[in-house]
mmCIF file of C-alpha atoms and ligand atoms in Angstrom:
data_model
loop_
_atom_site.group_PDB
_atom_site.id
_atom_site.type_symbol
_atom_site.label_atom_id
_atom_site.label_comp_id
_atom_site.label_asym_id
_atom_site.label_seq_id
_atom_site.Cartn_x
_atom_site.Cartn_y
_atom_site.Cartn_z
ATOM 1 C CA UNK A 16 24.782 40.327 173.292
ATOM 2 C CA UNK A 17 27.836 37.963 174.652
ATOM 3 C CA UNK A 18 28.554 35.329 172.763
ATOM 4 C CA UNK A 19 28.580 31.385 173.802
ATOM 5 C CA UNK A 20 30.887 30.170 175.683
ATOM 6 C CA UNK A 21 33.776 28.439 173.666
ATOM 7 C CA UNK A 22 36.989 26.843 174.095
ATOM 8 C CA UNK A 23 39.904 29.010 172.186
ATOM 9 C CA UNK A 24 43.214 27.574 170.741
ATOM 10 C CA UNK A 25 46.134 29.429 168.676
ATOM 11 C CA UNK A 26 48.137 27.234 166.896
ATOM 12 C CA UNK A 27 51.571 28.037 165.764
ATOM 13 C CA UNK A 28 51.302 25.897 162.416
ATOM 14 C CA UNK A 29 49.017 24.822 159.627
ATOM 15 C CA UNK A 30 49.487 21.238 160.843
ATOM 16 C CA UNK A 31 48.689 22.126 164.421
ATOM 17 C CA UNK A 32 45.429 23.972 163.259
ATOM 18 C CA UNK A 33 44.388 21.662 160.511
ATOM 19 C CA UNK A 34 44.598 19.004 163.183
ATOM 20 C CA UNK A 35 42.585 20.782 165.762
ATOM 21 C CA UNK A 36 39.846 21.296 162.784
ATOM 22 C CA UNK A 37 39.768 17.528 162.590
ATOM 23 C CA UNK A 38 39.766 16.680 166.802
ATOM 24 C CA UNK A 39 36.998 19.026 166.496
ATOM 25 C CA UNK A 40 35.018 18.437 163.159
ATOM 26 C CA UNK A 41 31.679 20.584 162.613
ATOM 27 C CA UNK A 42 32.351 21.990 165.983
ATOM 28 C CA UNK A 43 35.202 24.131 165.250
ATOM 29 C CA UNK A 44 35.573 27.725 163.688
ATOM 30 C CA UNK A 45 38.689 29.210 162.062
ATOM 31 C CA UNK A 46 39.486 33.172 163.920
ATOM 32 C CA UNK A 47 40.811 35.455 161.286
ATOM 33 C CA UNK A 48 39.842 39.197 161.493
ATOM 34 C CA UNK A 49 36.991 38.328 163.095
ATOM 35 C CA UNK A 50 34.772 40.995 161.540
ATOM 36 C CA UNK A 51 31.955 38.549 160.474
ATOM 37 C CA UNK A 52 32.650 35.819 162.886
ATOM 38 C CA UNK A 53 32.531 37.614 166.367
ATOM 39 C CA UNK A 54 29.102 39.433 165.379
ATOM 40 C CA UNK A 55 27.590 35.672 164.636
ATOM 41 C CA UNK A 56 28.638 34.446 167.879
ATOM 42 C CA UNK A 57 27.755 37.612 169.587
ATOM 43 C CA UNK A 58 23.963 37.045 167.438
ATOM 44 C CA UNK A 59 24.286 33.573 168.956
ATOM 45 C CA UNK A 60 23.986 32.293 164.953
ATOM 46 C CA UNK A 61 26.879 30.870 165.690
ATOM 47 C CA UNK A 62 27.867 27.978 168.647
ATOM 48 C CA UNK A 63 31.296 26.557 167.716
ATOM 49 C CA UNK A 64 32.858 24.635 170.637
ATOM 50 C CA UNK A 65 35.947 25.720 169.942
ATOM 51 C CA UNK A 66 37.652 28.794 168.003
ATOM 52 C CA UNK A 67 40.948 28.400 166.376
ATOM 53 C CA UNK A 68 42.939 31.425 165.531
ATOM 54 C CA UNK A 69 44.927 31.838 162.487
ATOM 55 C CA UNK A 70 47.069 34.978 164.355
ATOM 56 C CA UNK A 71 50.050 32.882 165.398
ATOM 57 C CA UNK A 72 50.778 30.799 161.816
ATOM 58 C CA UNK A 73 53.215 32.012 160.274
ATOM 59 C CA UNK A 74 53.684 33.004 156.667
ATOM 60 C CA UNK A 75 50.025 33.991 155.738
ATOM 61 C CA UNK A 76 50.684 37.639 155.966
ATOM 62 C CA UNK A 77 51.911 38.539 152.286
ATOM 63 C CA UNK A 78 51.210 40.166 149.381
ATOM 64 C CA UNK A 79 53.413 39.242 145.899
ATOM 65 C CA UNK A 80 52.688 41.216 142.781
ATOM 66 C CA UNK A 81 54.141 40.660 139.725
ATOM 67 C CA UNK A 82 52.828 41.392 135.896
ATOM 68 C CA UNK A 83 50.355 38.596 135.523
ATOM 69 C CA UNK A 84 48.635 37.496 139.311
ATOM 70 C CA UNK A 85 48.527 39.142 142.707
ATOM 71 C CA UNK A 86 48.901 36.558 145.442
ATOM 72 C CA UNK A 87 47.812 37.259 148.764
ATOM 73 C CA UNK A 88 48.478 35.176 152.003
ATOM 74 C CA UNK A 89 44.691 34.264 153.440
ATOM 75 C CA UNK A 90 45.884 36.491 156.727
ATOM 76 C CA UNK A 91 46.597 40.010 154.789
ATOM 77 C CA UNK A 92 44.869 42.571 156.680
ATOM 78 C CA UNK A 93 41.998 44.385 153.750
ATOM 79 C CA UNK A 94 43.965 47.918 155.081
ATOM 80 C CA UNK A 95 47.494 46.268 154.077
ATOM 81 C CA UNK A 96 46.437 44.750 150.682
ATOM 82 C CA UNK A 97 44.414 48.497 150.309
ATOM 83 C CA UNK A 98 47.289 50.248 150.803
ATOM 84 C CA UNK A 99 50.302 48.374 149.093
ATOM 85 C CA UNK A 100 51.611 50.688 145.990
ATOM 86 C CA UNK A 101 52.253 47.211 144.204
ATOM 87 C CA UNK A 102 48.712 46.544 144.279
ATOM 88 C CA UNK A 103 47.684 49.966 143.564
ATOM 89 C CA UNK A 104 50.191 50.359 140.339
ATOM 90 C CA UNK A 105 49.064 46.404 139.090
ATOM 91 C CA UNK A 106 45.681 46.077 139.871
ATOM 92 C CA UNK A 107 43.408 49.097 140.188
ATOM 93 C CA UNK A 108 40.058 46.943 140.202
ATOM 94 C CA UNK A 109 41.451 45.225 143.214
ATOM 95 C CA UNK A 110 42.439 48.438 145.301
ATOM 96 C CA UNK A 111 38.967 50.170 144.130
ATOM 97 C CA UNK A 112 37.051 47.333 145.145
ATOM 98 C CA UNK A 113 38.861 46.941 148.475
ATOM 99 C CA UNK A 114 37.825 50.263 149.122
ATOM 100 C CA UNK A 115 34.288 49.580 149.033
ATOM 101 C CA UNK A 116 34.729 47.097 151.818
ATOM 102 C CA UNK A 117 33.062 48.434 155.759
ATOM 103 C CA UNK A 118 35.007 51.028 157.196
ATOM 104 C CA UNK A 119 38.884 51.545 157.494
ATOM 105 C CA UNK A 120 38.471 50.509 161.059
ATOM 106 C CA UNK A 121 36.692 46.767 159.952
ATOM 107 C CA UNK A 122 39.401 47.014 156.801
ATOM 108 C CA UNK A 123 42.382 46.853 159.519
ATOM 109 C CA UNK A 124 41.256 43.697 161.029
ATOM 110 C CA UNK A 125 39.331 41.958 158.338
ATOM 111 C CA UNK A 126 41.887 39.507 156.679
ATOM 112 C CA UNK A 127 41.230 39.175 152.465
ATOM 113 C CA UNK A 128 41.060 35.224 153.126
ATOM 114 C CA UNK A 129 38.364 35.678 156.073
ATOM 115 C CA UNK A 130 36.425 37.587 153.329
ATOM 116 C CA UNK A 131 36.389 35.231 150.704
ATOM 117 C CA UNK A 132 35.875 32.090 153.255
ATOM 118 C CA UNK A 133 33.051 34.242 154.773
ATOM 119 C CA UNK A 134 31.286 33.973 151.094
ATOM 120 C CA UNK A 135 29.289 36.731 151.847
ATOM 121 C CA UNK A 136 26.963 37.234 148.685
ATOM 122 C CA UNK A 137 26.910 40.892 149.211
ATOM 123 C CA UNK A 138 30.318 41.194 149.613
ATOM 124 C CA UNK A 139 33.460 43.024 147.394
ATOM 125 C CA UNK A 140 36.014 40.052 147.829
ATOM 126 C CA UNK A 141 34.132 37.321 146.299
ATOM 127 C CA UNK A 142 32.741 38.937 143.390
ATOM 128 C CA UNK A 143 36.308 40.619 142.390
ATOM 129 C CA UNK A 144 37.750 36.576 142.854
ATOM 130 C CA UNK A 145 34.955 35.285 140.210
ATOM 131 C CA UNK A 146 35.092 38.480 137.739
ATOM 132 C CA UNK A 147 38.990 37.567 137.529
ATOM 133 C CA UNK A 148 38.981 33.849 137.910
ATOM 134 C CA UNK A 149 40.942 33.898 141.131
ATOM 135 C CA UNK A 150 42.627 30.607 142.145
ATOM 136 C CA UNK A 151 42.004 29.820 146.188
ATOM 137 C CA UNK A 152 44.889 27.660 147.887
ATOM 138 C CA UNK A 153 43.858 25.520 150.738
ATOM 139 C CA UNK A 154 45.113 22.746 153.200
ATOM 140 C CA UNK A 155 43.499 20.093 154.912
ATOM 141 C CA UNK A 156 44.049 17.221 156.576
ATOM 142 C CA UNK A 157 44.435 15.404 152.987
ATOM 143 C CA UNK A 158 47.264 17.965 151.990
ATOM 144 C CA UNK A 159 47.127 21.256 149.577
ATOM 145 C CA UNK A 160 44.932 21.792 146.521
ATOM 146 C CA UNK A 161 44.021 24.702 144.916
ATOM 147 C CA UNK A 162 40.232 25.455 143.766
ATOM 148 C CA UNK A 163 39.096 27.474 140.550
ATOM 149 C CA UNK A 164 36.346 30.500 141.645
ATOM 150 C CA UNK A 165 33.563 29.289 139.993
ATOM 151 C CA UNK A 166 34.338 25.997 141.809
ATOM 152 C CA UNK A 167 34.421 27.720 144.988
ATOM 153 C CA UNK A 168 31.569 29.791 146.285
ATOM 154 C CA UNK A 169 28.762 27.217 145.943
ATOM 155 C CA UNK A 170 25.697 28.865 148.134
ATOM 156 C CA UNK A 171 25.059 31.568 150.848
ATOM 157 C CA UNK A 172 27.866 31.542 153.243
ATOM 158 C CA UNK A 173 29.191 28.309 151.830
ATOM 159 C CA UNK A 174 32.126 27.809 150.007
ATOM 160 C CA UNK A 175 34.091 24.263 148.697
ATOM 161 C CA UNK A 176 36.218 24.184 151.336
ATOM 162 C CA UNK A 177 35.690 21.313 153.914
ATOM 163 C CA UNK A 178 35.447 22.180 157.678
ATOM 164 C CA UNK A 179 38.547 20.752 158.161
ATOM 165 C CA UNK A 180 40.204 22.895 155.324
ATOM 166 C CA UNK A 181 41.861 26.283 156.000
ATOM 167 C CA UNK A 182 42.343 28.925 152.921
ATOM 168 C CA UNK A 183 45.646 29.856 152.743
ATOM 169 C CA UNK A 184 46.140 32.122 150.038
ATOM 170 C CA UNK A 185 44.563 33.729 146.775
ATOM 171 C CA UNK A 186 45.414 34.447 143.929
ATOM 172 C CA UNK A 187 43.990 37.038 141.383
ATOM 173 C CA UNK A 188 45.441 37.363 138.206
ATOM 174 C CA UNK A 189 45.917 40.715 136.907
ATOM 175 C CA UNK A 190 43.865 42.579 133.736
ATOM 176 C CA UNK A 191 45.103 42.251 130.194
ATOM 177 C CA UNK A 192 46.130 45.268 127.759
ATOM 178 C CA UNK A 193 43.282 47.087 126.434
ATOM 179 C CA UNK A 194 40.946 45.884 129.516
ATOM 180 C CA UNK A 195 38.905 48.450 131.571
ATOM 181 C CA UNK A 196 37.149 47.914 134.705
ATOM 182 C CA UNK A 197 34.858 49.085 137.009
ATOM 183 C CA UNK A 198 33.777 48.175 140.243
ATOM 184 C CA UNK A 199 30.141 49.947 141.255
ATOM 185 C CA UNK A 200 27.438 49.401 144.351
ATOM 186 C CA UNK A 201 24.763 50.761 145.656
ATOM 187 C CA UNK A 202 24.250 50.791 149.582
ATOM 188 C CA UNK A 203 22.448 52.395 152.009
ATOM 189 C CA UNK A 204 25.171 54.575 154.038
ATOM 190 C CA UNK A 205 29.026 54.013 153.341
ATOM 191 C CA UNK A 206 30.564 51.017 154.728
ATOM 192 C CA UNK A 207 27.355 49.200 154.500
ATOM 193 C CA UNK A 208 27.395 45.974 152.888
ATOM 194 C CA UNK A 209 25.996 46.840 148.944
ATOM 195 C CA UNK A 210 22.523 45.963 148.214
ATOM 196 C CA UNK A 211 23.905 45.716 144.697
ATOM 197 C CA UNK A 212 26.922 45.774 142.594
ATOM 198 C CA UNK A 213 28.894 44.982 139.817
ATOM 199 C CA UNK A 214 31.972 44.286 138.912
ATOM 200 C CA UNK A 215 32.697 44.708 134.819
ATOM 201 C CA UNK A 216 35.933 44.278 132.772
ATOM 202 C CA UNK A 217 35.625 45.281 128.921
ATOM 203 C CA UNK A 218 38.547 44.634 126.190
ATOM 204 C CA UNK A 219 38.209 46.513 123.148
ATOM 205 C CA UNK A 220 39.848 45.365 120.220
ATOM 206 C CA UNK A 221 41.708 48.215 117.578
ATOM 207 C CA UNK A 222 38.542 48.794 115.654
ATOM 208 C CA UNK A 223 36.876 49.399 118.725
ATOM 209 C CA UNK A 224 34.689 46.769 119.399
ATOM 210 C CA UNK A 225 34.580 44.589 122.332
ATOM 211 C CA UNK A 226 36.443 41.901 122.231
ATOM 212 C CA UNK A 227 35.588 40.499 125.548
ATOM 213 C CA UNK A 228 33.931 41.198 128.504
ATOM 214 C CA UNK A 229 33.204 39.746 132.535
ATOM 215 C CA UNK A 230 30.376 40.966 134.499
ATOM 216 C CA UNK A 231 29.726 39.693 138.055
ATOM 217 C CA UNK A 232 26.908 40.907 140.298
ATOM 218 C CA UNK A 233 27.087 40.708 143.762
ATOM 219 C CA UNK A 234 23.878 41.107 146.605
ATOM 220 C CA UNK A 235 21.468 39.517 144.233
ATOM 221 C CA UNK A 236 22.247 35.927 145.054
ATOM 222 C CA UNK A 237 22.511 33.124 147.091
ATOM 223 C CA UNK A 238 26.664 33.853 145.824
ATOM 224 C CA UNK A 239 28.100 36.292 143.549
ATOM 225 C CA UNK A 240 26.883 35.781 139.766
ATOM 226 C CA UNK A 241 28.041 35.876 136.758
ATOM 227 C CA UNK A 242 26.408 37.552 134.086
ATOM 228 C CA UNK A 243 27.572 34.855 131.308
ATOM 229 C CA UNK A 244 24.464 35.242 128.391
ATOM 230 C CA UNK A 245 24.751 39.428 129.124
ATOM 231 C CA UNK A 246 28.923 39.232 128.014
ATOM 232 C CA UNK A 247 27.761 37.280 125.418
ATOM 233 C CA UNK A 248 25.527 39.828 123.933
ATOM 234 C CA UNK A 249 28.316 42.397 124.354
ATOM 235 C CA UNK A 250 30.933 40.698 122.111
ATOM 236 C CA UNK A 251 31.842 42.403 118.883
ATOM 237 C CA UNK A 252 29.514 45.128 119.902
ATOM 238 C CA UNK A 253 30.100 48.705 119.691
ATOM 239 C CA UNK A 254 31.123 50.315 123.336
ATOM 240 C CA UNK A 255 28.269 52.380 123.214
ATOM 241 C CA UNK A 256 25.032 53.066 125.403
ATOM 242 C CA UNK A 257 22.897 50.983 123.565
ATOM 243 C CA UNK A 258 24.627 48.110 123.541
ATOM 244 C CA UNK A 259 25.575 48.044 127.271
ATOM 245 C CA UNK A 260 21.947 49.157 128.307
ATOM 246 C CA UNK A 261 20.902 45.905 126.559
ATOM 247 C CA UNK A 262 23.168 43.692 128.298
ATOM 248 C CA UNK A 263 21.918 45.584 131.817
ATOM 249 C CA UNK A 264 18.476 44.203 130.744
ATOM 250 C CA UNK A 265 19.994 40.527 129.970
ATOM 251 C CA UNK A 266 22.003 40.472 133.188
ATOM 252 C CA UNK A 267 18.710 41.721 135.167
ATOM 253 C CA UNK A 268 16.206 39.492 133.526
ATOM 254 C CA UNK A 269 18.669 36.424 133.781
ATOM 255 C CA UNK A 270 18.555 36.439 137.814
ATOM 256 C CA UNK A 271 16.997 33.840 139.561
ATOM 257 C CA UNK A 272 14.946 35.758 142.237
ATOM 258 C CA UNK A 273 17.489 38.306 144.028
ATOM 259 C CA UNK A 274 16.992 38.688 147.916
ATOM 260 C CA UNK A 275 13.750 40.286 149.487
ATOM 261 C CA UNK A 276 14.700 42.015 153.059
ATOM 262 C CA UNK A 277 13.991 44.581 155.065
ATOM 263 C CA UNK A 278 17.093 47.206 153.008
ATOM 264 C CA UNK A 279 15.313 46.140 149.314
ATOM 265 C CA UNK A 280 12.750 44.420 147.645
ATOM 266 C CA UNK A 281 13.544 41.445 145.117
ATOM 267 C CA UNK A 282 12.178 43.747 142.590
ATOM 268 C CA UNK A 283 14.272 47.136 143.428
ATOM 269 C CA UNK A 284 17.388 45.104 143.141
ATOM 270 C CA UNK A 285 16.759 43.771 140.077
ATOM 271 C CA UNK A 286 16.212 47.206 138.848
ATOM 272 C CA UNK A 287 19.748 47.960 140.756
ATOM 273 C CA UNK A 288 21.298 45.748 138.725
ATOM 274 C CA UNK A 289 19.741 46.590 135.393
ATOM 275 C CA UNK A 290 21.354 50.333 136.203
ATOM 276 C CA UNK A 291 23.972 48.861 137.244
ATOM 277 C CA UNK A 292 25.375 46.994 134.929
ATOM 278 C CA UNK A 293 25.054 49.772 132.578
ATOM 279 C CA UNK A 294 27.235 52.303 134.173
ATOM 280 C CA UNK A 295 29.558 49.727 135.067
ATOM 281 C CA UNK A 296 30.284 48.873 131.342
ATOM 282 C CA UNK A 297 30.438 52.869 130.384
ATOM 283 C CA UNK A 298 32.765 53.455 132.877
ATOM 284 C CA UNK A 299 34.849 50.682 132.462
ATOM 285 C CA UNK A 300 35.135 51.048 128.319
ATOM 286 C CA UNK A 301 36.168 54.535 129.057
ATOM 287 C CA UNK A 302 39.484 53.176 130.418
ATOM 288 C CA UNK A 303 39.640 50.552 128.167
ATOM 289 C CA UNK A 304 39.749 53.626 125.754
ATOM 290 C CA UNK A 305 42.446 55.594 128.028
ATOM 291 C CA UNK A 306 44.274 52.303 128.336
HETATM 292 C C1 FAD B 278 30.154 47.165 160.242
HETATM 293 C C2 FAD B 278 30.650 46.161 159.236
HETATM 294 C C3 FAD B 278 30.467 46.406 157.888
HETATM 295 C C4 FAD B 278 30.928 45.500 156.950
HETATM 296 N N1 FAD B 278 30.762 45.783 155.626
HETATM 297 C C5 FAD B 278 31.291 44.956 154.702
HETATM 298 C C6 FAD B 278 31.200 45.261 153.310
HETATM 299 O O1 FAD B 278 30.662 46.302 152.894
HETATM 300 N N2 FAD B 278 31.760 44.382 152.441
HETATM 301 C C7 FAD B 278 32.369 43.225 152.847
HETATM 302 O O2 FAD B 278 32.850 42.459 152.019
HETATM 303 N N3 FAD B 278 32.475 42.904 154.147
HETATM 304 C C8 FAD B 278 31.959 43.742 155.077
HETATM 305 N N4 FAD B 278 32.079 43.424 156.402
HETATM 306 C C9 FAD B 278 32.739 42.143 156.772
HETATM 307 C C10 FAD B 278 34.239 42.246 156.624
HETATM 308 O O3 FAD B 278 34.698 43.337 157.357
HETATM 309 C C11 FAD B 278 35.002 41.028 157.175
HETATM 310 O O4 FAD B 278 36.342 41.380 157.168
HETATM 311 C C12 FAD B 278 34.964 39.733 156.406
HETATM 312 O O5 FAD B 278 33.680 39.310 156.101
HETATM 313 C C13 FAD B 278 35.524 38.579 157.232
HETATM 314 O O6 FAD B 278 36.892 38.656 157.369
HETATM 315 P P1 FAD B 278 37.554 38.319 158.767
HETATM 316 O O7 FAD B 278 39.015 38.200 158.536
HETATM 317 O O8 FAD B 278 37.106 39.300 159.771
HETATM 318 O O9 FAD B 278 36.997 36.835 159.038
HETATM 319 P P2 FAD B 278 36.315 36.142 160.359
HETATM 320 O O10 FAD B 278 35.219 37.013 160.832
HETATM 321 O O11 FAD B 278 37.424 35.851 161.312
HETATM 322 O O12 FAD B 278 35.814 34.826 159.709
HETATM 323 C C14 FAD B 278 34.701 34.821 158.826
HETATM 324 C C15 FAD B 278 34.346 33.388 158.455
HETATM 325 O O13 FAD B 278 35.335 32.823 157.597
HETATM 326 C C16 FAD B 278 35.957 31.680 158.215
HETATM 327 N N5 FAD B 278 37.382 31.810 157.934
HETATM 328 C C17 FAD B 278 38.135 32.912 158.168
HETATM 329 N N6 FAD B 278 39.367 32.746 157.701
HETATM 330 C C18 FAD B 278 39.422 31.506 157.173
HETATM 331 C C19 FAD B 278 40.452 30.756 156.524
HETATM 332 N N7 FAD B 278 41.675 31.262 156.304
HETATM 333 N N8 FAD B 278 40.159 29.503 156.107
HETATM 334 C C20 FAD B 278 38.924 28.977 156.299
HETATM 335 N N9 FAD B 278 37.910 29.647 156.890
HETATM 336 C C21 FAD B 278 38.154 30.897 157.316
HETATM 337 C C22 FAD B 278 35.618 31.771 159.687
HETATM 338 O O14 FAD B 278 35.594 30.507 160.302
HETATM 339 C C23 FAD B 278 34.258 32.433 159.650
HETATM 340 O O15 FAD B 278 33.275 31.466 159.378
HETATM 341 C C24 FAD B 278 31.607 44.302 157.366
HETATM 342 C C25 FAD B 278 31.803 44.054 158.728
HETATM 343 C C26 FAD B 278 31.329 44.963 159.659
HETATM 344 C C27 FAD B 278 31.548 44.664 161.111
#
């Protein structure tokens, strides 16, 4: 299908494109990679009067690594941030889960802050941003702020940022000593979009128990979710089976009813993430071992 017609603008500065947000309230769409956008308005789910494209701003193409965060400029191309050896060497959960995202081909135009604007329940981005408390910076017409992830993705599709408001950058802190992840889905063919997945961190302390632990599901919700009551259970728990097999069961069992379409019942992803969960926390207490 052909999308709407629509007026297009390209602003050269956040100022310029903030204030074409505001000529243009509710009617206006930010352009990024356009790998979610440009299918909507092709769907016609979509009708913005007006597009305006991020491609000309500069300064939102970056990636900074250091010991403790990973900052990326909203405008990173997924490939870039994918492929950087900084991220690779500081944040393997980040790279792995960047993998998971579409295909290479969607990965080279799809922008990281496009991603997390998008809110896509189902998507990699999002659920990485609340399993490491991720920090989003944003400007509007009001100025900068900065907004905590479980402050930001508040329903399907629908994050805290105003229409007006343009994501600028993330930032995703990096995992402590002793922490081992995982990153896990479940989709139909590679490159879909998951119908489930998890992403798990585990810390184990010298005696070997856990001394903390994140678990976020994503495709089960109306955003991604964390598993708060199921971490709870694994604290000062022995990494073994058992034990994470009974937080898969919390995690499940604490969903508010997951999505019912024509890929998977309610029901089979709520079994998904039962499984789930479990492997995730196996695999990701093995590197906390090997860490
Ligand atoms: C075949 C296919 C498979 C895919 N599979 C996956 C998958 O498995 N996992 C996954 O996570 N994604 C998947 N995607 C989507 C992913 O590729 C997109 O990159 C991502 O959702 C959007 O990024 P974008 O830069 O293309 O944003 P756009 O499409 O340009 O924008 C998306 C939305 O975010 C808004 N927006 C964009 N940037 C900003 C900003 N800086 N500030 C404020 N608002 C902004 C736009 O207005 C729009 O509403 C898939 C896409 C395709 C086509």
């Amino acid at each position: 299908m052909k999308p709407p017609v629509f007026d297009y603008a390209a602003p050269v500065s956040l100022a310029e494109a903030t204030d074409l947000l505001v000529r243009h309230e509710g009617d206006a769409k930010v352009l990024s990679g356009g790998q979610s956008l440009v299918p909507l308005l092709n769907m016609r789910l979509a009708r913005p009067a007006i597009l305006v494209d991020l491609a000309r701003i500069p300064d939102l193409d970056w990636v900074r690594a250091d010991d403790e965060t990973v900052a990326i400029g909203a405008m990173t191309r997924q490939r870039t941030v994918e492929l950087s050896r900084e991220v690779q060497a500081r944040h393997p959960l980040l790279h792995a889960g960047l993998q998971l995202i579409a295909h290479p081909q969607n990965r080279n135009q799809g922008t990281v802050g496009g991603s997390l604007a998008h809110a896509d329940p189902a998507a990699e981005l999002p659920a990485l941003a609340l399993a490491l408390d991720a920090t989003f910076d944003a400007v509007g017409p009001g100025g900068a702020r900065s907004v905590a992830a479980a402050d930001f993705f508040l329903t399907y599709l629908t994050t805290a940022l105003a229409p007006t408001e343009i994501l600028t950058a993330v930032r995703f802190p990096t995992l402590a000593r002793r922490t081992g992840w995982s990153i896990i889905e479940v989709a139909r063919r590679h490159g879909d979009f998951a119908l489930a997945g998890v992403v798990a961190s585990v810390g184990l302390a010298t005696d070997g128990a856990i001394d903390r632990a994140r678990l976020v599901l994503f495709g089960v919700g109306a955003t991604p979710v964390r598993a708060a009551a199921a971490e709870g259970l694994l604290v000062g728990q022995r990494a073994e089976a058992a034990v994470f097999a009974r937080a898969g069961a919390r995690a499940a069992g604490d969903l508010e009813e997951p999505l019912t379409d024509v890929h998977a019942s309610a029901d089979y992803r709520r079994d998904l993430a039962r499984v789930l969960v479990g492997r995730a926390l196996a695999e990701a207490a093995a590197r906390a071992r090997a860490a």
